[in-house]
Short mmCIF file of C-alpha atoms in Angstrom, two decimals:
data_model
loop_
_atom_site.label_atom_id
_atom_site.label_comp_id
_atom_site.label_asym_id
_atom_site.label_seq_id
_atom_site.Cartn_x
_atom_site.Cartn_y
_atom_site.Cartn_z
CA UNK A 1 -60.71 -21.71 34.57
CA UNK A 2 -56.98 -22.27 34.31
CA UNK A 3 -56.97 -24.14 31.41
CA UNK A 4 -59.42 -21.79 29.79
CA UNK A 5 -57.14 -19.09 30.44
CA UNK A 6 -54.84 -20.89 28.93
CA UNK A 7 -56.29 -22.37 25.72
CA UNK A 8 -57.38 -18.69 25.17
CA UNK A 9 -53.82 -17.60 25.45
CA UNK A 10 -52.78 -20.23 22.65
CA UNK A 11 -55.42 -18.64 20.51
CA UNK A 12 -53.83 -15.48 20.97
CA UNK A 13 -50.38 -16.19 20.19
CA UNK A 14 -51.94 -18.05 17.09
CA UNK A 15 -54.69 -14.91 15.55
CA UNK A 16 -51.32 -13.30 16.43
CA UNK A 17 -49.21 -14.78 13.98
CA UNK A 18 -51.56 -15.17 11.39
CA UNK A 19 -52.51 -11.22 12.04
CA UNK A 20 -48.80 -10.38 11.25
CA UNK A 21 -48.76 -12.97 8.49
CA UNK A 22 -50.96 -10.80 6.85
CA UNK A 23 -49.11 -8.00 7.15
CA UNK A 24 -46.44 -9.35 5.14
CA UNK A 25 -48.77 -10.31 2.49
CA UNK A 26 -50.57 -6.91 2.73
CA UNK A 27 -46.58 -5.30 2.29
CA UNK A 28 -46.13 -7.65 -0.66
CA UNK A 29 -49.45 -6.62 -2.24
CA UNK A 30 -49.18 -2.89 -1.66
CA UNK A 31 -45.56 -2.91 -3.10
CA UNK A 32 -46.79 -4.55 -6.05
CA UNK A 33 -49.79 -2.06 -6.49
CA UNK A 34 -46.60 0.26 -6.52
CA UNK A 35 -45.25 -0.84 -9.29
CA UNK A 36 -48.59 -0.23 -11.06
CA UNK A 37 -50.03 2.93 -9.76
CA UNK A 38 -46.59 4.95 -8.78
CA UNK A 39 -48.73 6.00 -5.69
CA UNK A 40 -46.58 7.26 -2.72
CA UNK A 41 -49.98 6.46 -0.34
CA UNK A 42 -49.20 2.63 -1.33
CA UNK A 43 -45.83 2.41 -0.37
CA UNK A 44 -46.91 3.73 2.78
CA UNK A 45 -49.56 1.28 3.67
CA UNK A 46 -47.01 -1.37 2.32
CA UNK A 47 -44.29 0.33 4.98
CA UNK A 48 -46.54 0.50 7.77
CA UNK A 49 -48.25 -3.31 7.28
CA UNK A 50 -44.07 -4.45 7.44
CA UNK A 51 -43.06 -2.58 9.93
CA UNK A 52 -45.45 -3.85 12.10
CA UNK A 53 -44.49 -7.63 10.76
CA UNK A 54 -40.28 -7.05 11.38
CA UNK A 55 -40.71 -6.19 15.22
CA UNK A 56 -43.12 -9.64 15.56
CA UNK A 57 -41.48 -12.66 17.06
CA UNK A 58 -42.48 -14.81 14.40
CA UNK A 59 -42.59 -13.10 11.80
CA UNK A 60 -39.49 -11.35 12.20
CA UNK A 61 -37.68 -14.41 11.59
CA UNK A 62 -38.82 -15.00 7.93
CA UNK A 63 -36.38 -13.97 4.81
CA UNK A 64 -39.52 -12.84 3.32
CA UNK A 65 -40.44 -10.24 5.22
CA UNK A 66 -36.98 -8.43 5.08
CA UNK A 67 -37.23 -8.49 1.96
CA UNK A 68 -40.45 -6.95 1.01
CA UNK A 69 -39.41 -4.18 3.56
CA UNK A 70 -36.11 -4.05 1.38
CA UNK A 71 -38.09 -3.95 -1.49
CA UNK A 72 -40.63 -0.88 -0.41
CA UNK A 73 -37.70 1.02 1.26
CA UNK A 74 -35.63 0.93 -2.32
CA UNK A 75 -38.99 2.10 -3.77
CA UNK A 76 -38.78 5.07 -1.53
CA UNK A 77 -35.68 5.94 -1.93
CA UNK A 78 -35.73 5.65 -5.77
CA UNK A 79 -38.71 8.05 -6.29
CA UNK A 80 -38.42 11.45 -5.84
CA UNK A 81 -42.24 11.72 -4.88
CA UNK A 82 -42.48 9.52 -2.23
CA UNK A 83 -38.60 9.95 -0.89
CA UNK A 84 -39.24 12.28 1.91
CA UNK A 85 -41.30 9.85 3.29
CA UNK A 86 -38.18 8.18 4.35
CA UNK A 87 -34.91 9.86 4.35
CA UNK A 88 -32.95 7.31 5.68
CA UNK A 89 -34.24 4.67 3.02
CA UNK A 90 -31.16 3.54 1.27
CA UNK A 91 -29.64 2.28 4.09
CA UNK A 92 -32.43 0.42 5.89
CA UNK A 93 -33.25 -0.92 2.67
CA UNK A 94 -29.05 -2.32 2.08
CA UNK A 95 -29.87 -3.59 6.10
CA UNK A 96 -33.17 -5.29 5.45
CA UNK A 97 -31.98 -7.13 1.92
CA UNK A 98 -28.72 -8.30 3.85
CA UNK A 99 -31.21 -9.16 6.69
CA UNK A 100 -33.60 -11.30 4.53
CA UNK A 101 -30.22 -12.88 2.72
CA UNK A 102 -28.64 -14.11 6.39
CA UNK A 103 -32.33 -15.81 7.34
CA UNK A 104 -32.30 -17.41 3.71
CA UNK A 105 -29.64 -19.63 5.16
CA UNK A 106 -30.02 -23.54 5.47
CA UNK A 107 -26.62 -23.59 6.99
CA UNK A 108 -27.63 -23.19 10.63
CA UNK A 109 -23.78 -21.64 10.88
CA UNK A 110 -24.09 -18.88 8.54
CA UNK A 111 -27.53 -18.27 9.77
CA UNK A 112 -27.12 -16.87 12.97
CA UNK A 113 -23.96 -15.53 12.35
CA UNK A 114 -23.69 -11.65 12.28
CA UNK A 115 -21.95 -11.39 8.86
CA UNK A 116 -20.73 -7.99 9.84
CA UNK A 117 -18.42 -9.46 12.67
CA UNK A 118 -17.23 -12.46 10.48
CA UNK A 119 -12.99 -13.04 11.32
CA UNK A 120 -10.83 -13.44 7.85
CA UNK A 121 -11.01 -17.23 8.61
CA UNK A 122 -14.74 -17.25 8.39
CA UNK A 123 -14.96 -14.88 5.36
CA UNK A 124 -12.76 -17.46 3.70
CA UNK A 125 -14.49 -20.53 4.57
CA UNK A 126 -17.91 -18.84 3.90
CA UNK A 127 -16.13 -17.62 0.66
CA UNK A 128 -15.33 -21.01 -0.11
CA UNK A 129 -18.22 -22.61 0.61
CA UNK A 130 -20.25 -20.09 -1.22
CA UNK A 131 -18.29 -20.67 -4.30
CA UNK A 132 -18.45 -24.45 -4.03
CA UNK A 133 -22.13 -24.58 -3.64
CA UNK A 134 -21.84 -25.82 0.14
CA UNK A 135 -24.17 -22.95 1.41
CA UNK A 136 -27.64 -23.50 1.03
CA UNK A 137 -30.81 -21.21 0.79
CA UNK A 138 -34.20 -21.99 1.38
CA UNK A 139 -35.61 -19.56 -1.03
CA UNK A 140 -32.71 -19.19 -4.16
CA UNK A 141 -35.10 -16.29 -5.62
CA UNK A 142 -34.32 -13.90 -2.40
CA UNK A 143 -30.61 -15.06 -2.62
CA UNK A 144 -30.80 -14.02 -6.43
CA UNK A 145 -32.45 -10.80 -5.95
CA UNK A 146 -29.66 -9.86 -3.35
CA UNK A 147 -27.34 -10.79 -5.47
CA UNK A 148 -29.23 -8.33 -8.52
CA UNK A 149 -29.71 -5.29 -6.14
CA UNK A 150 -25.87 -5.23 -4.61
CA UNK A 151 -24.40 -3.93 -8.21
CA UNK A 152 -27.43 -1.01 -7.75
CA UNK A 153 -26.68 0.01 -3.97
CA UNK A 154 -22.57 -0.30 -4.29
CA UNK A 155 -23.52 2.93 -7.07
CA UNK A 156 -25.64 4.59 -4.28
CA UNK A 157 -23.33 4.45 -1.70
CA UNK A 158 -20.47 5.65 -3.86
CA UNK A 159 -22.05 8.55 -5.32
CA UNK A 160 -23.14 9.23 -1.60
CA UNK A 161 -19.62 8.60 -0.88
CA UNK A 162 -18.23 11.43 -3.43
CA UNK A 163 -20.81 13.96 -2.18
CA UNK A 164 -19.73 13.69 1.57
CA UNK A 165 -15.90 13.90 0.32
CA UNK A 166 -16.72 17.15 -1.68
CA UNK A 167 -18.70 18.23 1.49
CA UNK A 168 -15.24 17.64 3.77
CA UNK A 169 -17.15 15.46 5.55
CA UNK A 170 -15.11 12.63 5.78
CA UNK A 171 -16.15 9.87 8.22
CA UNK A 172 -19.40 9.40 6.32
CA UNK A 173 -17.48 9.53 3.10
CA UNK A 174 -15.56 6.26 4.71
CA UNK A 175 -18.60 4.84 5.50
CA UNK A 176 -20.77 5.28 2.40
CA UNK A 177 -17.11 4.35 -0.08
CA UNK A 178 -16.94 0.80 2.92
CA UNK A 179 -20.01 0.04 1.78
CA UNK A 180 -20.44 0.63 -1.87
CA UNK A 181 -17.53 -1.44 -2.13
CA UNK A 182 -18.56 -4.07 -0.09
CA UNK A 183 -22.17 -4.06 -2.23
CA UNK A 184 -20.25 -4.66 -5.52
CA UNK A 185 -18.16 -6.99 -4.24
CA UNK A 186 -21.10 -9.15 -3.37
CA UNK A 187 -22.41 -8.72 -6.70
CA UNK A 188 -19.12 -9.88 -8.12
CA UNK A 189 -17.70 -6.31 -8.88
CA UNK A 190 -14.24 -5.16 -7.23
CA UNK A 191 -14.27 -1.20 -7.88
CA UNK A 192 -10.93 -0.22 -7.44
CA UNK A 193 -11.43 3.70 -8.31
CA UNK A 194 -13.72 3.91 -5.16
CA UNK A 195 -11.07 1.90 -2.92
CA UNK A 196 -8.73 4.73 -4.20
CA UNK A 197 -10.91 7.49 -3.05
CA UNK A 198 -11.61 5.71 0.11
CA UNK A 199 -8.21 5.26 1.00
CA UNK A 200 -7.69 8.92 0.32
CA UNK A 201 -11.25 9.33 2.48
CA UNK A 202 -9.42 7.44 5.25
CA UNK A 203 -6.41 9.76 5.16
CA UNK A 204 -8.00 12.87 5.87
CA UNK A 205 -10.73 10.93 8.33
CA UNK A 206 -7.45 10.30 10.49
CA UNK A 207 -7.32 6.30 9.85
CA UNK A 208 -3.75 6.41 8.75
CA UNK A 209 -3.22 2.95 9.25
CA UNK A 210 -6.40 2.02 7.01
CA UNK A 211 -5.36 3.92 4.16
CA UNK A 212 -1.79 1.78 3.92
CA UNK A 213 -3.81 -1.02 3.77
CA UNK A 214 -5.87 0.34 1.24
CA UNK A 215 -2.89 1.81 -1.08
CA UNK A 216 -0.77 -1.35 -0.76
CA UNK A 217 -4.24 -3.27 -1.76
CA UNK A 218 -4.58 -0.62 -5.14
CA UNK A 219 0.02 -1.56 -5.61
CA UNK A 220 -0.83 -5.25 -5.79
CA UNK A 221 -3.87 -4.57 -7.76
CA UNK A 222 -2.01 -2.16 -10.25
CA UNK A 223 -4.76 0.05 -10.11
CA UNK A 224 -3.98 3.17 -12.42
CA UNK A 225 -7.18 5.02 -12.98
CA UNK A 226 -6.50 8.32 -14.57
CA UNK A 227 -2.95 8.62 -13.85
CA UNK A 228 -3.51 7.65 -10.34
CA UNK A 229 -0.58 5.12 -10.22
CA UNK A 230 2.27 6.96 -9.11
CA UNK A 231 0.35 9.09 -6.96
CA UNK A 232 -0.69 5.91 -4.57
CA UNK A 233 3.19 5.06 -4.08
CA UNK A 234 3.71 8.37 -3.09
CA UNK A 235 0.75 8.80 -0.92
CA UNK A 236 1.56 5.27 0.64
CA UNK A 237 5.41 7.16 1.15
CA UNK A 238 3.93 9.19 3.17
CA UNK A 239 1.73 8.04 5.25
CA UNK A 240 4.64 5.83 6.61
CA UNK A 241 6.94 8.83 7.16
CA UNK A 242 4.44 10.07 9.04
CA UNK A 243 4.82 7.58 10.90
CA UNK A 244 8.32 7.54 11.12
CA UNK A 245 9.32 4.85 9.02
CA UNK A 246 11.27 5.89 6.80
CA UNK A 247 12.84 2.99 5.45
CA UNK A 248 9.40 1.67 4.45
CA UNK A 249 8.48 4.75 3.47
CA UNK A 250 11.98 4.53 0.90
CA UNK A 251 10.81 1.06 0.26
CA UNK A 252 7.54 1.86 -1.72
CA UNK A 253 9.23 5.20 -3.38
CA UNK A 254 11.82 2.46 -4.73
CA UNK A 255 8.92 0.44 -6.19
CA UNK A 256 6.92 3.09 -7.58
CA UNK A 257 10.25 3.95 -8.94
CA UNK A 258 10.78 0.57 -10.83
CA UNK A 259 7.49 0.95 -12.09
CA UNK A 260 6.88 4.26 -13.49
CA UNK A 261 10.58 5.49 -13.95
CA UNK A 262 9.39 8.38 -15.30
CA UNK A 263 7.41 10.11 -12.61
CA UNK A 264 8.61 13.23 -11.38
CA UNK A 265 6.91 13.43 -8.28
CA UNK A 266 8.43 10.08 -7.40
CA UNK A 267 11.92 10.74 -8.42
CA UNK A 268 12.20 14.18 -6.50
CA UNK A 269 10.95 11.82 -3.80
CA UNK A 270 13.65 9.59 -3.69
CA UNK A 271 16.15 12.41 -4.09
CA UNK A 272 14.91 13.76 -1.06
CA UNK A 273 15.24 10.67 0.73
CA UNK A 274 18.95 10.23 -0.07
CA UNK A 275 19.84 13.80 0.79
CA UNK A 276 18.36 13.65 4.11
CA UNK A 277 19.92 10.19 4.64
CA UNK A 278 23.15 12.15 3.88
CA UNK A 279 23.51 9.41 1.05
CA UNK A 280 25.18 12.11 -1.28
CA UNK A 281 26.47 9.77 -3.96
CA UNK A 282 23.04 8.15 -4.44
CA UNK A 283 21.65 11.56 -4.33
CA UNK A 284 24.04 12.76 -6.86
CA UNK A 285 23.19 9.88 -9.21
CA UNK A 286 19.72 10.41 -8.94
CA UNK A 287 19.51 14.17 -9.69
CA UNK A 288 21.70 13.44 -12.69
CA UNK A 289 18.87 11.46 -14.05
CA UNK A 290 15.81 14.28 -12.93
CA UNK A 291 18.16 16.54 -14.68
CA UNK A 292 18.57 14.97 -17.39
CA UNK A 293 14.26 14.28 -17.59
CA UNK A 294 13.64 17.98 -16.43
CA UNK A 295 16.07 20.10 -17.26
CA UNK A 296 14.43 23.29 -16.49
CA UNK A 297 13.79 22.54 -12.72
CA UNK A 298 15.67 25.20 -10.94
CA UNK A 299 15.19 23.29 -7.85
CA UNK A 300 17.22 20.21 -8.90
CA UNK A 301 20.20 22.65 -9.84
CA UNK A 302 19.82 23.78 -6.46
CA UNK A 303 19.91 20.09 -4.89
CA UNK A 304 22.42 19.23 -6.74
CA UNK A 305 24.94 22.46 -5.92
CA UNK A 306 24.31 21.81 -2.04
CA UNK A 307 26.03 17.91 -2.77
CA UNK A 308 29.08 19.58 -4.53
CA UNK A 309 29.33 22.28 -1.99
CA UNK A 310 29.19 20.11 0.67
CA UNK A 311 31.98 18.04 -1.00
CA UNK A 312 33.93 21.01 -1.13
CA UNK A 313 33.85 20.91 -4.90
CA UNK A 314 33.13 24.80 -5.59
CA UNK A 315 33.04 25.16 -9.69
CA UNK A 316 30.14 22.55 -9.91
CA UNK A 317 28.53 24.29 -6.90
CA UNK A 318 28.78 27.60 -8.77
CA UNK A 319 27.84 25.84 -11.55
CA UNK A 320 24.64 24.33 -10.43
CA UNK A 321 23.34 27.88 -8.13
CA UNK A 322 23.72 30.15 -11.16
CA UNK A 323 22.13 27.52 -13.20
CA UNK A 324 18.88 27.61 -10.21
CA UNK A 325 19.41 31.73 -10.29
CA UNK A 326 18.62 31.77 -14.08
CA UNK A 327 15.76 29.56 -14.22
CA UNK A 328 14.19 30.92 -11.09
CA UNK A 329 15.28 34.40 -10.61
CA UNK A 330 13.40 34.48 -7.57
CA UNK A 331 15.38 32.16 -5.82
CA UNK A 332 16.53 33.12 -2.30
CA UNK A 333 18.04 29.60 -1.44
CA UNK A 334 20.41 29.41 -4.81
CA UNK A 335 21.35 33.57 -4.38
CA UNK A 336 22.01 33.05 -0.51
CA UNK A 337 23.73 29.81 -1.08
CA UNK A 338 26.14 31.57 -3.79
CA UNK A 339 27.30 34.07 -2.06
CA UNK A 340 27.92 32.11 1.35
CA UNK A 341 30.39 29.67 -1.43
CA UNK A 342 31.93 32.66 -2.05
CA UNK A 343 32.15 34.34 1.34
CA UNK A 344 33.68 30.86 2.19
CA UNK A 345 36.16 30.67 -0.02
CA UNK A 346 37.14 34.30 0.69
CA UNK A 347 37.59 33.09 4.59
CA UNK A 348 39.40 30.59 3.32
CA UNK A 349 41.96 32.23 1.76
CA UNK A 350 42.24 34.93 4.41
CA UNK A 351 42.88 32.03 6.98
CA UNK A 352 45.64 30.79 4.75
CA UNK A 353 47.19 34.18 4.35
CA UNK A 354 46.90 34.50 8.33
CA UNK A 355 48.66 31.21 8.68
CA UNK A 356 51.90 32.09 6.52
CA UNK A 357 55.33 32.90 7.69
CA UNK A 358 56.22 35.74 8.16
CA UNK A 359 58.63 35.97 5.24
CA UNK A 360 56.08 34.70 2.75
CA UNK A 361 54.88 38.26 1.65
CA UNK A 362 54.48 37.53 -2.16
CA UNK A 363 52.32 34.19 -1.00
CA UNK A 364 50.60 36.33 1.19
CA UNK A 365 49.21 38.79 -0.82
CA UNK A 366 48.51 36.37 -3.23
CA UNK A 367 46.40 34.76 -0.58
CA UNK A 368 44.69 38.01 0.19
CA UNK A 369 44.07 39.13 -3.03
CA UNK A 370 42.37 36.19 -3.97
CA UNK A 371 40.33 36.35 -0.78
CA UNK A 372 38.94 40.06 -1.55
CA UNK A 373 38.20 39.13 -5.09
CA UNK A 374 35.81 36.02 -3.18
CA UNK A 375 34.13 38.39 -0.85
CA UNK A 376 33.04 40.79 -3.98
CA UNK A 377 32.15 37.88 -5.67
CA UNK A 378 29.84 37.41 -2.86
CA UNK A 379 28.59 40.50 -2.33
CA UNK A 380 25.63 41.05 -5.30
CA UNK A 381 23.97 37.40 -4.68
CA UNK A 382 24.05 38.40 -1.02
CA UNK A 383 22.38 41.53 -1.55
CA UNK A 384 19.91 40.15 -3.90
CA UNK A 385 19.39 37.58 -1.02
CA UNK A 386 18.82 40.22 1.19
CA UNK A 387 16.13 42.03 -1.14
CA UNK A 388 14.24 39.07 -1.61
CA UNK A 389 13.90 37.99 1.81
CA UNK A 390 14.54 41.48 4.09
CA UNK A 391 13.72 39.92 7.40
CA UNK A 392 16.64 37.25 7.16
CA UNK A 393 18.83 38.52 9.64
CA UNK A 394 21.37 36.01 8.68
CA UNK A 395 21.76 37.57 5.68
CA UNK A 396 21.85 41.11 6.55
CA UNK A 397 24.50 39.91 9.08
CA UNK A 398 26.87 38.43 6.56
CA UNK A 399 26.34 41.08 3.96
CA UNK A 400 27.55 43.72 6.84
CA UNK A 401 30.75 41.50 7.57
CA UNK A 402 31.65 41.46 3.63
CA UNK A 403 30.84 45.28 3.42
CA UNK A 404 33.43 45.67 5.87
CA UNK A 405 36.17 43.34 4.94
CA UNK A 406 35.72 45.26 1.47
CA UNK A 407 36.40 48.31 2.87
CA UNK A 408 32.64 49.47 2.45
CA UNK A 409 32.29 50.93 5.68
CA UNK A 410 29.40 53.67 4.61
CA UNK A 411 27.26 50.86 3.26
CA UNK A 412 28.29 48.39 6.55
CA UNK A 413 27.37 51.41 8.51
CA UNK A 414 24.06 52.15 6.67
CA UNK A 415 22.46 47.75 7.18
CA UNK A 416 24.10 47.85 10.47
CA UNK A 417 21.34 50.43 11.32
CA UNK A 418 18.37 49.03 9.61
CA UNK A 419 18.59 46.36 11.81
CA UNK A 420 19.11 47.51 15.35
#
C-alpha cells in the first residue's frame, strides 16, 4: 500500500506539470488569437491559463512562461478596451519580461542573481561580459525580444513619469523617470532629458543627495536640452549650499561659469558668493563684467554701491544708488541706502567739528556747514524710503533724528507720533 501511495503521488506531481505545461501553451495560443481577433475575452483566458503556470514550481522556473505573461500584460496595457482589466499592467509586464530575461541565463551566476541588487562591481563585470559575448542564453529570441520591448517601456515609464511630476506627486515621478531610464538603457538608449527631470524629481522628493549625483552625471555628460545647461550648475549650486558647502557649491558656479560665460543667472551667482565671502575685490570685478552684459539691472548698481560704501568710497556709492533709484524707482534698498551715505557723512563731519579746538571757529563751521548740507541731502531718499516701506521703523527712526538736526522740529514732532 505504501508504495502505491507512493507511485500515485509521482503521477501526481507528473499530470501536474504537464497540467501547467499546458497552461503556458494555452497563454501562448490565446495571446496569439489576440493578435488576430483584438478580443479582450482572449487575453483573459491567456492571463488566467499563466497565472496559474507562474505560481507552479516547475513551471515557474521557465523563461517562457514570463514571457508570454509579459507578452499578454503589454497587450493589456496597450489597448484601451481590454486595459481596465488590469490597471497595474505596465509594470508587471516590465517585471515579468525582466523575469523571463534573468531565467534565460546559461550563466548559473547571472541566473540566480537578483539583478535589482547587483553592486557597481557586478554591473561592470556583467556589463563586460555582456558586451564580450561571455553571457549566454538558452533561448536568444526571448533575450532579443527584451532587448526590442525596453526602447517601448523606457517611453511608458517616462510619460508616466511627467504626469506624476505635473500631478506634484513626486516619489512616483522618481520611480516611473528610475525606470524609464533604466529600460532605455538596456535597449542601448541613454536619455539624458529624463535624467534631467528626474534629478529635478529627486529634488523636490527630498533625495538631495541623489539629485547631485544626477546633475554632476548631466555636467560630465554636457547635457543642454533646451537651454537647460546653465540651469543644472546652478541647481547643483544649490543643492550643496543647502547643505552647507559652500565652497563646492562656489566650485560648480565657477565651472558653469567657464562654460557658459554668458549666463546671467550664473554670474549674479557668483557675485553673491563673493559678497557674502566678504571677497569685495572679486566681487567688484565681477559686477563690472554683469554690468557691463546687463546694464539695466538696477540690482547690480545696487551691489555694486554697497562694495564702494563699504570701502568708504562715497561718489561711486552715490554713483551706483542713484543709478539703482532710476532704473527701479521702486527701490527701498538703493533710497534707504542713499540717504544712510548721506546721514553718514553728515555725522561725520559733525564729529569732526565736535573734535576741533576751540580756536578753530572758521574750520568749524566749515565742518558744520558741510554736515547740514549731508543731512538734507539725506532727507528726500529717506522719506521716499519711508513711503515705500511705512512699517520700517528703522527708517522712520533716522528720518526723525535728521528732521531734528535740521531744525525741522514740527515734522520730527509729527513721525515721532505716528509711531508711538
Amino acid at each position: 500500500m505504501k508504495k502505491l501511495t507512493l507511485v500515485l503521488a509521482g503521477l501526481s506531481i507528473v499530470f501536474s506539470g504537464m497540467t501547467q505545461k499546458n497552461k503556458v501553451v494555452s497563454a501562448y495560443n490565446y495571446e496569439k488569437s489576440y493578435q488576430r481577433s483584438k478580443r479582450c475575452s482572449d487575453l483573459k483566458k491567456g492571463l488566467d491559463a499563466i497565472e496559474v503556470a507562474k505560481d507552479d514550481e516547475v513551471t515557474k522556473t521557465w523563461a517562457k512562461t514570463w514571457r508570454y505573461r509579459a507578452k499578454i500584460l503589454w497587450d493589456i496595457h496597450t489597448s484601451d478596451k481590454c486595459k481596465s482589466m488590469f490597471p497595474d499592467a505596465l509594470n508587471e509586464s516590465f517585471e515579468s519580461y525582466s523575469k523571463a530575461f534573468q531565467l534565460n541565463f546559461k550563466n548559473p551566476e547571472y541566473k540566480n542573481m537578483d539583478m535589482e541588487k547587483m553592486t557597481e562591481e557586478q554591473q561592470k563585470k556583467f556589463a563586460e561580459d555582456f558586451k564580450t559575448g561571455k553571457v549566454e542564453f538558452e533561448d536568444p529570441e526571448i533575450t532579443m525580444e527584451f532587448m526590442q520591448m525596453m526602447p517601448s517601456f523606457g517611453i511608458e515609464f517616462i510619460n508616466n513619469g511627467v504626469t506624476a511630476y505635473q500631478n506634484k506627486n513626486y516619489e512616483k515621478a522618481v520611480e516611473y523617470f528610475e525606470k524609464g531610464i533604466g529600460a532605455q538603457a538596456f535597449g542601448g538608449k541613454l536619455d539624458t532629458a529624463a535624467m534631467y527631470y528626474l534629478a529635478i524629481a529627486y529634488e523636490k522628493a527630498g533625495k538631495d543627495s541623489n539629485a547631485i549625483e544626477t546633475y554632476k552625471a548631466l555636467t560630465k555628460m554636457g547635457y543642454e536640452g533646451k537651454g537647460d545647461g546653465p540651469k543644472i550648475y546652478y541647481y547643483l549650486s544649490d543643492l550643496y549650499k543647502k547643505q552647507g558647502n559652500l565652497e563646492e557649491a562656489h566650485k560648480v558656479i565657477v565651472e558653469g561659469r567657464q562654460k557658459y560665460p554668458e549666463d546671467k543667472a550664473l554670474l549674479t551667482e557668483e557675485i553673491d558668493y563673493y559678497l557674502k565671502a566678504g571677497k569685495d575685490d572679486e566681487a567688484l570685478k565681477t559686477l563690472d563684467e554683469a554690468i557691463t552684459k546687463d546694464p539695466n539691472k538696477a540690482i547690480l548698481y545696487y551691489a555694486r554701491g554697497t562694495i564702494y560704501d563699504k570701502k568708504g568710497d562715497v561718489e561711486k556709492a552715490a554713483a551706483d544708488y542713484q543709478k539703482a533709484i532710476e532704473l527701479d524707482p521702486e527701490n527701498f534698498d538703493a533710497y534707504y541706502n542713499m540717504g544712510a551715505l548721506y546721514y553718514n557723512q553728515g555725522a561725520d563731519y559733525n564729529n569732526k567739528a565736535n573734535e576741533l579746538p576751540l580756536d578753530q571757529t572758521a574750520k568749524y563751521d566749515e565742518f558744520m556747514k558741510l554736515s547740514q548740507e549731508a543731512f538734507e541731502k539725506a532727507i528726500p531718499y529717506l522719506e521716499k524710503a519711508n513711503q515705500l516701506k511705512p512699517d520700517d521703523i528703522a527708517t522712520a527712526n533716522t528720518l526723525i533724528k535728521l528732521y531734528t538736526r535740521t531744525n525741522q522740529l514740527e515734522k520730527a514732532k509729527a513721525l515721532k507720533a505716528k509711531y508711538q
